[in-house]
mmCIF file of C-alpha atoms in Angstrom:
data_model
loop_
_atom_site.group_PDB
_atom_site.id
_atom_site.type_symbol
_atom_site.label_atom_id
_atom_site.label_comp_id
_atom_site.label_asym_id
_atom_site.label_seq_id
_atom_site.Cartn_x
_atom_site.Cartn_y
_atom_site.Cartn_z
ATOM 1 C CA MET A 46 47.138 18.987 -16.229
ATOM 2 C CA LYS A 47 45.845 15.617 -17.216
ATOM 3 C CA GLU A 48 45.594 13.080 -14.334
ATOM 4 C CA LYS A 49 47.928 10.323 -14.348
ATOM 5 C CA LYS A 50 46.679 6.790 -15.026
ATOM 6 C CA PHE A 51 48.129 3.263 -14.358
ATOM 7 C CA ALA A 52 48.111 0.102 -16.060
ATOM 8 C CA PHE A 53 48.681 -3.775 -15.322
ATOM 9 C CA LEU A 54 50.172 -5.825 -18.177
ATOM 10 C CA VAL A 55 48.971 -9.466 -18.841
ATOM 11 C CA HIS A 56 49.086 -12.192 -21.267
ATOM 12 C CA PRO A 57 46.968 -15.387 -21.850
ATOM 13 C CA ARG A 58 48.266 -18.394 -20.011
ATOM 14 C CA GLY A 59 47.019 -20.490 -22.792
ATOM 15 C CA PHE A 60 44.412 -20.385 -25.719
ATOM 16 C CA GLU A 61 41.505 -20.575 -23.116
ATOM 17 C CA ASP A 62 42.426 -17.274 -21.834
ATOM 18 C CA PHE A 63 42.711 -15.699 -25.043
ATOM 19 C CA LEU A 64 39.113 -16.784 -25.858
ATOM 20 C CA ILE A 65 37.723 -15.389 -22.595
ATOM 21 C CA LYS A 66 38.248 -11.717 -24.232
ATOM 22 C CA PHE A 67 37.653 -13.039 -28.039
ATOM 23 C CA PRO A 68 34.843 -15.698 -27.647
ATOM 24 C CA TRP A 69 34.123 -15.556 -31.435
ATOM 25 C CA PHE A 70 37.313 -17.022 -32.255
ATOM 26 C CA ARG A 71 36.415 -20.235 -30.311
ATOM 27 C CA PHE A 72 35.587 -22.454 -33.412
ATOM 28 C CA LEU A 73 38.841 -21.488 -35.479
ATOM 29 C CA PRO A 74 41.574 -24.403 -35.794
ATOM 30 C CA GLU A 75 44.229 -24.083 -33.335
ATOM 31 C CA SER A 76 46.860 -23.214 -36.121
ATOM 32 C CA VAL A 77 44.764 -20.174 -36.812
ATOM 33 C CA LEU A 78 44.648 -19.240 -33.236
ATOM 34 C CA TYR A 79 48.461 -19.643 -32.996
ATOM 35 C CA PHE A 80 48.914 -17.139 -35.834
ATOM 36 C CA LEU A 81 46.282 -14.573 -34.332
ATOM 37 C CA THR A 82 47.785 -14.651 -30.756
ATOM 38 C CA MET A 83 51.466 -14.497 -32.166
ATOM 39 C CA HIS A 84 50.402 -11.463 -34.493
ATOM 40 C CA MET A 85 47.730 -9.218 -33.021
ATOM 41 C CA PRO A 86 48.903 -5.977 -31.342
ATOM 42 C CA PRO A 87 48.450 -5.510 -27.626
ATOM 43 C CA VAL A 88 44.814 -4.463 -26.434
ATOM 44 C CA VAL A 89 43.082 -2.829 -23.446
ATOM 45 C CA VAL A 90 40.997 -5.578 -22.221
ATOM 46 C CA SER A 91 39.217 -3.813 -19.080
ATOM 47 C CA LYS A 92 39.115 -0.899 -16.855
ATOM 48 C CA ILE A 93 40.370 -1.110 -13.288
ATOM 49 C CA THR A 94 38.019 0.782 -10.950
ATOM 50 C CA GLY A 95 37.602 1.833 -7.574
ATOM 51 C CA LEU A 96 41.240 2.911 -6.657
ATOM 52 C CA LYS A 97 41.781 6.514 -5.228
ATOM 53 C CA ASN A 98 44.805 8.345 -4.302
ATOM 54 C CA LYS A 99 45.637 9.594 -0.949
ATOM 55 C CA ASP A 100 43.789 13.036 -1.451
ATOM 56 C CA GLY A 101 40.690 10.692 -2.224
ATOM 57 C CA LYS A 102 40.706 11.523 -5.957
ATOM 58 C CA LYS A 103 39.600 8.570 -8.345
ATOM 59 C CA ILE A 104 42.643 7.192 -10.550
ATOM 60 C CA ASP A 105 41.681 5.448 -13.730
ATOM 61 C CA GLY A 106 43.506 2.224 -14.525
ATOM 62 C CA TYR A 107 43.672 -0.512 -17.235
ATOM 63 C CA ILE A 108 44.402 -4.049 -17.872
ATOM 64 C CA ILE A 109 46.420 -4.207 -21.073
ATOM 65 C CA ALA A 110 47.374 -7.549 -22.540
ATOM 66 C CA ILE A 111 49.656 -8.793 -25.156
ATOM 67 C CA THR A 112 48.037 -11.848 -26.935
ATOM 68 C CA MET A 113 51.068 -14.126 -26.944
ATOM 69 C CA THR A 114 50.327 -17.443 -24.716
ATOM 70 C CA ALA A 115 53.284 -18.232 -21.972
ATOM 71 C CA ARG A 116 54.324 -21.229 -24.241
ATOM 72 C CA GLN A 117 54.643 -18.777 -27.229
ATOM 73 C CA MET A 118 56.766 -16.206 -25.242
ATOM 74 C CA ILE A 119 59.060 -18.878 -24.137
ATOM 75 C CA GLU A 120 59.461 -20.071 -27.744
ATOM 76 C CA HIS A 121 59.764 -16.682 -29.152
ATOM 77 C CA ARG A 122 61.404 -14.448 -26.497
ATOM 78 C CA GLU A 123 62.632 -11.615 -28.903
ATOM 79 C CA ARG A 124 59.065 -11.346 -30.334
ATOM 80 C CA ALA A 125 57.633 -11.177 -26.738
ATOM 81 C CA LEU A 126 59.834 -8.406 -25.747
ATOM 82 C CA LYS A 127 58.836 -6.561 -28.933
ATOM 83 C CA LYS A 128 55.404 -7.130 -27.666
ATOM 84 C CA ILE A 129 55.664 -6.083 -24.312
ATOM 85 C CA LYS A 130 57.487 -2.690 -25.550
ATOM 86 C CA GLN A 131 54.559 -2.177 -27.808
ATOM 87 C CA ALA A 132 52.118 -2.567 -24.888
ATOM 88 C CA THR A 133 54.145 -0.019 -22.973
ATOM 89 C CA LYS A 134 53.687 2.524 -25.813
ATOM 90 C CA LEU A 135 50.018 1.784 -25.845
ATOM 91 C CA ALA A 136 49.879 2.476 -22.312
ATOM 92 C CA GLU A 137 51.797 5.790 -22.723
ATOM 93 C CA LYS A 138 49.235 6.951 -25.244
ATOM 94 C CA LYS A 139 46.340 6.205 -22.788
ATOM 95 C CA GLY A 140 47.828 8.393 -20.527
ATOM 96 C CA VAL A 141 49.464 5.714 -18.235
ATOM 97 C CA ARG A 142 52.222 6.763 -16.103
ATOM 98 C CA LEU A 143 52.809 3.722 -14.336
ATOM 99 C CA MET A 144 52.474 0.158 -15.354
ATOM 100 C CA GLY A 145 52.872 -3.107 -13.461
ATOM 101 C CA LEU A 146 54.171 -6.469 -15.178
ATOM 102 C CA GLY A 147 52.030 -9.352 -14.864
ATOM 103 C CA ALA A 148 52.936 -13.169 -15.413
ATOM 104 C CA LEU A 149 55.769 -13.760 -17.463
ATOM 105 C CA THR A 150 56.137 -10.052 -18.697
ATOM 106 C CA ALA A 151 58.592 -9.208 -15.919
ATOM 107 C CA SER A 152 60.914 -12.132 -16.451
ATOM 108 C CA PHE A 153 60.885 -11.537 -20.159
ATOM 109 C CA SER A 154 61.881 -7.894 -19.642
ATOM 110 C CA ARG A 155 64.858 -8.716 -17.502
ATOM 111 C CA GLY A 156 62.872 -7.630 -14.471
ATOM 112 C CA GLY A 157 61.660 -4.568 -16.208
ATOM 113 C CA LEU A 158 65.173 -3.200 -16.832
ATOM 114 C CA ASP A 159 64.516 -3.534 -20.713
ATOM 115 C CA LEU A 160 61.680 -0.932 -20.352
ATOM 116 C CA ALA A 161 63.367 1.415 -18.045
ATOM 117 C CA GLY A 162 63.697 4.761 -19.768
ATOM 118 C CA PHE A 163 61.714 3.348 -22.876
ATOM 119 C CA SER A 164 58.718 5.712 -22.420
ATOM 120 C CA LYS A 165 57.406 8.010 -20.089
ATOM 121 C CA VAL A 166 55.600 5.110 -18.191
ATOM 122 C CA GLY A 167 57.267 4.211 -14.804
ATOM 123 C CA ILE A 168 57.615 0.349 -14.596
ATOM 124 C CA THR A 169 57.295 -2.188 -11.483
ATOM 125 C CA THR A 170 57.501 -5.897 -11.494
ATOM 126 C CA GLY A 171 55.046 -6.552 -8.631
ATOM 127 C CA ARG A 172 57.600 -8.815 -7.157
ATOM 128 C CA ALA A 173 58.022 -6.742 -3.890
ATOM 129 C CA TYR A 174 54.290 -7.148 -3.113
ATOM 130 C CA THR A 175 54.239 -10.685 -4.270
ATOM 131 C CA VAL A 176 56.811 -12.065 -2.056
ATOM 132 C CA LYS A 177 55.229 -10.039 0.840
ATOM 133 C CA THR A 178 51.907 -11.911 0.172
ATOM 134 C CA VAL A 179 53.313 -15.404 -0.498
ATOM 135 C CA THR A 180 55.330 -15.511 2.493
ATOM 136 C CA ASN A 181 52.118 -14.232 4.656
ATOM 137 C CA TYR A 182 50.309 -17.250 3.110
ATOM 138 C CA VAL A 183 53.148 -19.517 4.297
ATOM 139 C CA LYS A 184 53.034 -17.777 7.913
ATOM 140 C CA LEU A 185 49.162 -18.354 7.804
ATOM 141 C CA VAL A 186 49.267 -21.997 6.894
ATOM 142 C CA MET A 187 51.994 -22.637 9.562
ATOM 143 C CA GLU A 188 49.652 -21.022 12.323
ATOM 144 C CA VAL A 189 46.592 -22.825 11.181
ATOM 145 C CA MET A 190 48.136 -26.060 10.862
ATOM 146 C CA GLY A 191 50.293 -25.610 13.985
ATOM 147 C CA PHE A 192 53.911 -26.138 12.429
ATOM 148 C CA ASP A 193 56.989 -25.621 14.413
ATOM 149 C CA LYS A 194 59.449 -23.120 12.907
ATOM 150 C CA GLU A 195 62.400 -25.218 14.011
ATOM 151 C CA LYS A 196 61.229 -28.349 12.484
ATOM 152 C CA ILE A 197 59.078 -27.447 9.206
ATOM 153 C CA VAL A 198 60.754 -28.268 5.892
ATOM 154 C CA VAL A 199 59.703 -25.415 3.187
ATOM 155 C CA ASP A 200 60.699 -26.175 -0.238
ATOM 156 C CA VAL A 201 60.804 -23.574 -3.020
ATOM 157 C CA VAL A 202 60.385 -24.477 -6.575
ATOM 158 C CA GLY A 203 61.933 -21.911 -8.730
ATOM 159 C CA ALA A 204 64.430 -21.081 -6.212
ATOM 160 C CA ALA A 205 66.893 -19.157 -8.451
ATOM 161 C CA GLY A 206 64.159 -16.893 -9.332
ATOM 162 C CA SER A 207 63.371 -13.200 -7.771
ATOM 163 C CA ILE A 208 60.218 -14.533 -5.821
ATOM 164 C CA GLY A 209 61.616 -17.697 -4.922
ATOM 165 C CA SER A 210 65.175 -16.589 -3.618
ATOM 166 C CA SER A 211 63.516 -13.581 -1.870
ATOM 167 C CA SER A 212 60.678 -15.821 -0.247
ATOM 168 C CA ALA A 213 63.295 -17.878 1.150
ATOM 169 C CA LYS A 214 65.215 -14.883 2.559
ATOM 170 C CA VAL A 215 61.932 -13.699 4.137
ATOM 171 C CA LEU A 216 61.131 -16.889 5.806
ATOM 172 C CA ALA A 217 64.610 -17.341 7.042
ATOM 173 C CA GLU A 218 64.235 -13.924 8.641
ATOM 174 C CA TYR A 219 60.870 -15.273 10.187
ATOM 175 C CA GLY A 220 62.644 -18.106 11.796
ATOM 176 C CA ILE A 221 62.289 -20.987 9.497
ATOM 177 C CA ARG A 222 65.446 -23.193 9.549
ATOM 178 C CA ASN A 223 65.125 -26.066 6.912
ATOM 179 C CA PHE A 224 64.907 -25.419 3.180
ATOM 180 C CA ILE A 225 64.794 -27.263 -0.003
ATOM 181 C CA LEU A 226 65.765 -25.224 -2.963
ATOM 182 C CA ILE A 227 65.005 -26.598 -6.499
ATOM 183 C CA ASP A 228 65.492 -25.063 -9.683
ATOM 184 C CA LEU A 229 67.064 -26.010 -13.060
ATOM 185 C CA GLU A 230 70.673 -27.627 -12.880
ATOM 186 C CA TYR A 231 72.445 -24.667 -14.603
ATOM 187 C CA LYS A 232 71.010 -22.364 -12.101
ATOM 188 C CA ALA A 233 72.402 -23.975 -9.062
ATOM 189 C CA TRP A 234 75.326 -21.639 -8.764
ATOM 190 C CA LYS A 235 73.009 -18.654 -8.403
ATOM 191 C CA VAL A 236 71.013 -20.616 -5.468
ATOM 192 C CA GLU A 237 74.433 -21.357 -3.824
ATOM 193 C CA GLU A 238 75.307 -17.955 -4.128
ATOM 194 C CA TYR A 239 72.474 -16.491 -2.014
ATOM 195 C CA ILE A 240 72.883 -19.335 0.584
ATOM 196 C CA LYS A 241 76.196 -18.087 1.115
ATOM 197 C CA HIS A 242 74.734 -14.746 1.920
ATOM 198 C CA MET A 243 71.887 -16.157 4.009
ATOM 199 C CA LYS A 244 74.306 -18.182 6.270
ATOM 200 C CA LYS A 245 76.113 -15.022 7.018
ATOM 201 C CA ILE A 246 72.912 -13.713 8.498
ATOM 202 C CA ARG A 247 72.076 -16.825 10.331
ATOM 203 C CA GLY A 248 74.428 -19.734 11.022
ATOM 204 C CA ASP A 249 71.901 -22.458 11.845
ATOM 205 C CA LEU A 250 70.213 -22.647 8.564
ATOM 206 C CA SER A 251 69.843 -26.068 6.550
ATOM 207 C CA PHE A 252 69.637 -26.157 3.023
ATOM 208 C CA LYS A 253 69.342 -28.955 0.274
ATOM 209 C CA VAL A 254 69.925 -27.731 -3.369
ATOM 210 C CA SER A 255 68.196 -29.958 -6.138
ATOM 211 C CA HIS A 256 67.285 -29.893 -9.803
ATOM 212 C CA GLN A 257 65.089 -33.056 -9.107
ATOM 213 C CA ILE A 258 61.268 -32.033 -8.759
ATOM 214 C CA SER A 259 60.958 -35.455 -6.867
ATOM 215 C CA ASP A 260 62.724 -33.944 -3.813
ATOM 216 C CA ILE A 261 59.617 -31.933 -2.810
ATOM 217 C CA LYS A 262 58.504 -35.349 -1.322
ATOM 218 C CA ASP A 263 60.410 -34.242 1.999
ATOM 219 C CA ALA A 264 58.775 -30.792 2.107
ATOM 220 C CA ASP A 265 55.969 -29.733 4.441
ATOM 221 C CA ILE A 266 55.367 -26.451 2.559
ATOM 222 C CA ILE A 267 56.088 -25.918 -0.959
ATOM 223 C CA ILE A 268 56.183 -22.525 -2.565
ATOM 224 C CA ALA A 269 55.746 -22.986 -6.451
ATOM 225 C CA ALA A 270 57.119 -20.071 -8.389
ATOM 226 C CA THR A 271 58.574 -20.908 -11.616
ATOM 227 C CA ASN A 272 58.289 -19.482 -15.140
ATOM 228 C CA ALA A 273 57.640 -22.820 -16.671
ATOM 229 C CA PRO A 274 54.689 -22.863 -19.360
ATOM 230 C CA GLU A 275 53.818 -26.656 -18.292
ATOM 231 C CA VAL A 276 52.934 -28.219 -14.980
ATOM 232 C CA LEU A 277 55.783 -29.584 -12.899
ATOM 233 C CA ILE A 278 54.229 -30.897 -9.617
ATOM 234 C CA LYS A 279 52.344 -34.227 -10.066
ATOM 235 C CA PRO A 280 50.187 -36.004 -7.709
ATOM 236 C CA ASP A 281 52.937 -38.579 -6.989
ATOM 237 C CA ASP A 282 55.418 -35.931 -6.051
ATOM 238 C CA LEU A 283 53.759 -35.002 -2.688
ATOM 239 C CA LYS A 284 53.758 -36.665 0.556
ATOM 240 C CA SER A 285 50.505 -37.036 2.664
ATOM 241 C CA GLY A 286 49.851 -33.503 4.420
ATOM 242 C CA ALA A 287 51.833 -31.433 1.956
ATOM 243 C CA ILE A 288 50.889 -27.929 1.319
ATOM 244 C CA ILE A 289 51.539 -26.139 -1.837
ATOM 245 C CA ILE A 290 51.542 -22.185 -2.097
ATOM 246 C CA ASN A 291 51.136 -21.714 -5.663
ATOM 247 C CA ASP A 292 52.249 -18.409 -7.130
ATOM 248 C CA ALA A 293 53.204 -19.696 -10.778
ATOM 249 C CA GLN A 294 51.020 -18.295 -13.824
ATOM 250 C CA PRO A 295 50.709 -20.531 -15.546
ATOM 251 C CA SER A 296 50.130 -22.906 -12.669
ATOM 252 C CA ASP A 297 53.041 -25.166 -11.683
ATOM 253 C CA VAL A 298 50.472 -27.568 -10.209
ATOM 254 C CA ASP A 299 48.907 -30.581 -12.194
ATOM 255 C CA PRO A 300 45.111 -30.160 -11.916
ATOM 256 C CA GLU A 301 45.246 -34.068 -10.893
ATOM 257 C CA VAL A 302 46.829 -32.669 -7.414
ATOM 258 C CA LEU A 303 43.823 -30.830 -6.552
ATOM 259 C CA LYS A 304 41.798 -34.146 -6.400
ATOM 260 C CA ARG A 305 43.866 -35.614 -3.600
ATOM 261 C CA GLU A 306 42.218 -35.327 -0.316
ATOM 262 C CA ASP A 307 45.290 -35.242 1.890
ATOM 263 C CA VAL A 308 47.077 -32.429 0.350
ATOM 264 C CA LEU A 309 46.167 -28.797 -0.123
ATOM 265 C CA VAL A 310 46.914 -26.379 -2.862
ATOM 266 C CA VAL A 311 46.485 -22.878 -1.954
ATOM 267 C CA GLU A 312 46.419 -19.801 -4.424
ATOM 268 C CA GLY A 313 49.496 -17.704 -2.802
ATOM 269 C CA GLY A 314 49.900 -14.876 -5.460
ATOM 270 C CA VAL A 315 46.217 -13.306 -4.812
ATOM 271 C CA VAL A 316 45.042 -10.520 -2.323
ATOM 272 C CA ASN A 317 41.766 -8.953 -1.757
ATOM 273 C CA THR A 318 41.467 -5.178 -2.714
ATOM 274 C CA PRO A 319 38.195 -3.580 -0.978
ATOM 275 C CA GLY A 320 36.401 -1.584 -3.312
ATOM 276 C CA ILE A 321 38.966 -2.126 -6.360
ATOM 277 C CA ARG A 322 37.838 -4.484 -9.140
ATOM 278 C CA SER A 323 39.683 -5.445 -12.389
ATOM 279 C CA ASN A 324 36.662 -6.019 -14.227
ATOM 280 C CA PHE A 325 38.004 -8.850 -15.886
ATOM 281 C CA LYS A 326 37.884 -12.559 -15.414
ATOM 282 C CA LEU A 327 41.027 -13.523 -13.778
ATOM 283 C CA GLY A 328 39.704 -17.160 -12.494
ATOM 284 C CA LEU A 329 39.558 -15.753 -8.635
ATOM 285 C CA HIS A 330 36.729 -16.142 -6.345
ATOM 286 C CA ASP A 331 35.681 -12.834 -5.562
ATOM 287 C CA LYS A 332 35.336 -9.584 -7.825
ATOM 288 C CA GLU A 333 37.565 -7.718 -5.539
ATOM 289 C CA ASP A 334 40.203 -10.509 -5.546
ATOM 290 C CA ASN A 335 43.380 -9.464 -7.617
ATOM 291 C CA PHE A 336 46.800 -10.888 -8.305
ATOM 292 C CA CYS A 337 49.081 -9.314 -5.717
ATOM 293 C CA CYS A 338 51.477 -8.318 -8.863
ATOM 294 C CA MET A 339 48.751 -5.907 -9.860
ATOM 295 C CA GLY A 340 48.338 -5.110 -6.105
ATOM 296 C CA GLU A 341 51.717 -3.516 -6.335
ATOM 297 C CA VAL A 342 50.856 -1.106 -8.884
ATOM 298 C CA LEU A 343 47.706 -0.122 -7.098
ATOM 299 C CA ILE A 344 49.501 0.552 -3.958
ATOM 300 C CA LEU A 345 52.229 2.713 -5.804
ATOM 301 C CA ALA A 346 49.573 4.711 -7.848
ATOM 302 C CA HIS A 347 47.570 5.295 -4.585
ATOM 303 C CA ASN A 348 50.663 6.843 -2.929
ATOM 304 C CA ASN A 349 51.445 8.969 -6.119
ATOM 305 C CA LEU A 350 54.640 7.230 -6.840
ATOM 306 C CA PHE A 351 54.406 7.168 -10.747
ATOM 307 C CA LYS A 352 57.950 5.997 -11.312
ATOM 308 C CA ASP A 353 59.992 2.841 -11.689
ATOM 309 C CA TYR A 354 60.036 0.411 -8.721
ATOM 310 C CA ALA A 355 61.374 -3.054 -7.990
ATOM 311 C CA LEU A 356 63.339 -3.409 -11.182
ATOM 312 C CA GLY A 357 66.079 -6.139 -11.645
ATOM 313 C CA GLU A 358 67.147 -8.013 -8.557
ATOM 314 C CA LEU A 359 64.611 -7.668 -5.787
ATOM 315 C CA ASN A 360 65.930 -5.598 -2.662
ATOM 316 C CA LEU A 361 64.316 -6.931 0.583
ATOM 317 C CA SER A 362 63.770 -3.486 1.785
ATOM 318 C CA LEU A 363 61.383 -2.784 -0.865
ATOM 319 C CA ILE A 364 59.180 -5.519 0.481
ATOM 320 C CA LYS A 365 59.052 -3.751 3.700
ATOM 321 C CA ASN A 366 58.350 -0.390 2.144
ATOM 322 C CA ILE A 367 55.517 -1.776 -0.060
ATOM 323 C CA GLU A 368 53.975 -3.081 3.049
ATOM 324 C CA MET A 369 53.881 0.100 4.771
ATOM 325 C CA MET A 370 52.491 2.119 1.897
ATOM 326 C CA SER A 371 49.898 -0.751 1.488
ATOM 327 C CA GLU A 372 48.335 0.140 5.175
ATOM 328 C CA ASN A 373 45.793 2.758 4.191
ATOM 329 C CA LEU A 374 44.310 0.518 1.464
ATOM 330 C CA ASN A 375 43.442 -2.314 3.799
ATOM 331 C CA PHE A 376 44.309 -5.082 1.245
ATOM 332 C CA LYS A 377 44.258 -8.407 3.006
ATOM 333 C CA LEU A 378 44.741 -12.182 2.048
ATOM 334 C CA THR A 379 41.962 -13.772 0.305
ATOM 335 C CA LYS A 380 39.730 -16.485 1.430
ATOM 336 C CA THR A 381 41.754 -19.725 0.853
ATOM 337 C CA GLN A 382 41.176 -20.837 -2.524
ATOM 338 C CA ASN A 383 42.753 -22.510 -5.691
ATOM 339 C CA SER A 384 41.531 -23.019 -9.292
ATOM 340 C CA ASN A 385 38.747 -25.122 -8.231
ATOM 341 C CA GLY A 386 37.488 -22.395 -6.024
ATOM 342 C CA ILE A 387 37.207 -21.883 -2.194
ATOM 343 C CA ILE A 388 38.900 -24.449 -0.056
ATOM 344 C CA ASP A 389 36.388 -26.546 1.992
ATOM 345 C CA ASN A 390 37.109 -26.607 5.626
ATOM 346 C CA LYS A 391 36.653 -30.044 6.021
ATOM 347 C CA LYS A 392 39.643 -30.676 3.736
ATOM 348 C CA ILE A 393 41.639 -28.282 5.821
ATOM 349 C CA GLU A 394 40.732 -30.102 8.798
ATOM 350 C CA ARG A 395 41.663 -33.326 7.072
ATOM 351 C CA VAL A 396 44.883 -32.317 6.055
ATOM 352 C CA LYS A 397 45.546 -30.587 9.622
ATOM 353 C CA GLU A 398 44.778 -34.152 11.365
ATOM 354 C CA ILE A 399 47.294 -35.750 9.102
ATOM 355 C CA ILE A 400 50.084 -33.088 9.999
ATOM 356 C CA ARG A 401 48.929 -33.320 13.750
ATOM 357 C CA ASN A 402 49.367 -37.241 13.828
ATOM 358 C CA ARG A 403 52.774 -36.935 12.085
ATOM 359 C CA GLN A 404 54.125 -34.611 14.499
#
């Protein structure tokens, strides 16, 4: 009997990502790049190495990519789903029996529901372990900066989405009281629905629901977790001492924000996976740093769970379950980083001082 394999599905955030794998196309006109990325079939871009199952046996894994960029996927949703399904069939031919969905591929397959039963490949969205990791970064920042649970204001940008809504619920359970929940105006009903549920669990919660990104000005910590293809958070949107936990791929944060010396942008969707490497340029600090949505498929494969997990709306019990299953792998939060690299301790202390003086 052949050994079961796993895979992680990705797509380029923009043409720059596509050219990492195909550098010889660098000098082509953008119109030609657009055509290529729209029409190329899914490809295997690397082999994931170092994962073993509970019995100590090596498990082979792959990173598989569809070549459509984030913006192309949003502009051509039906084609994007078709490419995702093609990638699933490619994975099946490679002997894959479990595939994790990275970046926008989960949203564009209705949280993996469009792929359930489509092939012999089990599907997981990565959302359970992502929420666990993102909220752990929030807790870490609160501890380092000395925030008070009763006073801190946490903003979720992309609050109607699975990551955003589940992160709010986890942090409410943790003891945070004050939330600003931001999403598109037509999604406000969805945010209001889960607020009703949260208030039944804890009556002392305070919420502001908005569709204006400018309302993050009142937040101490911002979780950025949208599916937008362009940046949403600009330098002038943030108060001094604000901290962004960025989980969006493509990023929700304007690169100019990183130049501000009085705010922090922390990559919140990454985890260190000792001994396990993607062997692909993901733009992270360490060769054993990986996106936590990939971390979820690693955990499931390690535990020999080659079946669907965390599809559709996220059940919070799955977050606790994936955390328990990850214990043998010793995954941990990465060194504090963002797209500019490791965050300097001097900058952390500078922002900490601003927060201390305000309190």
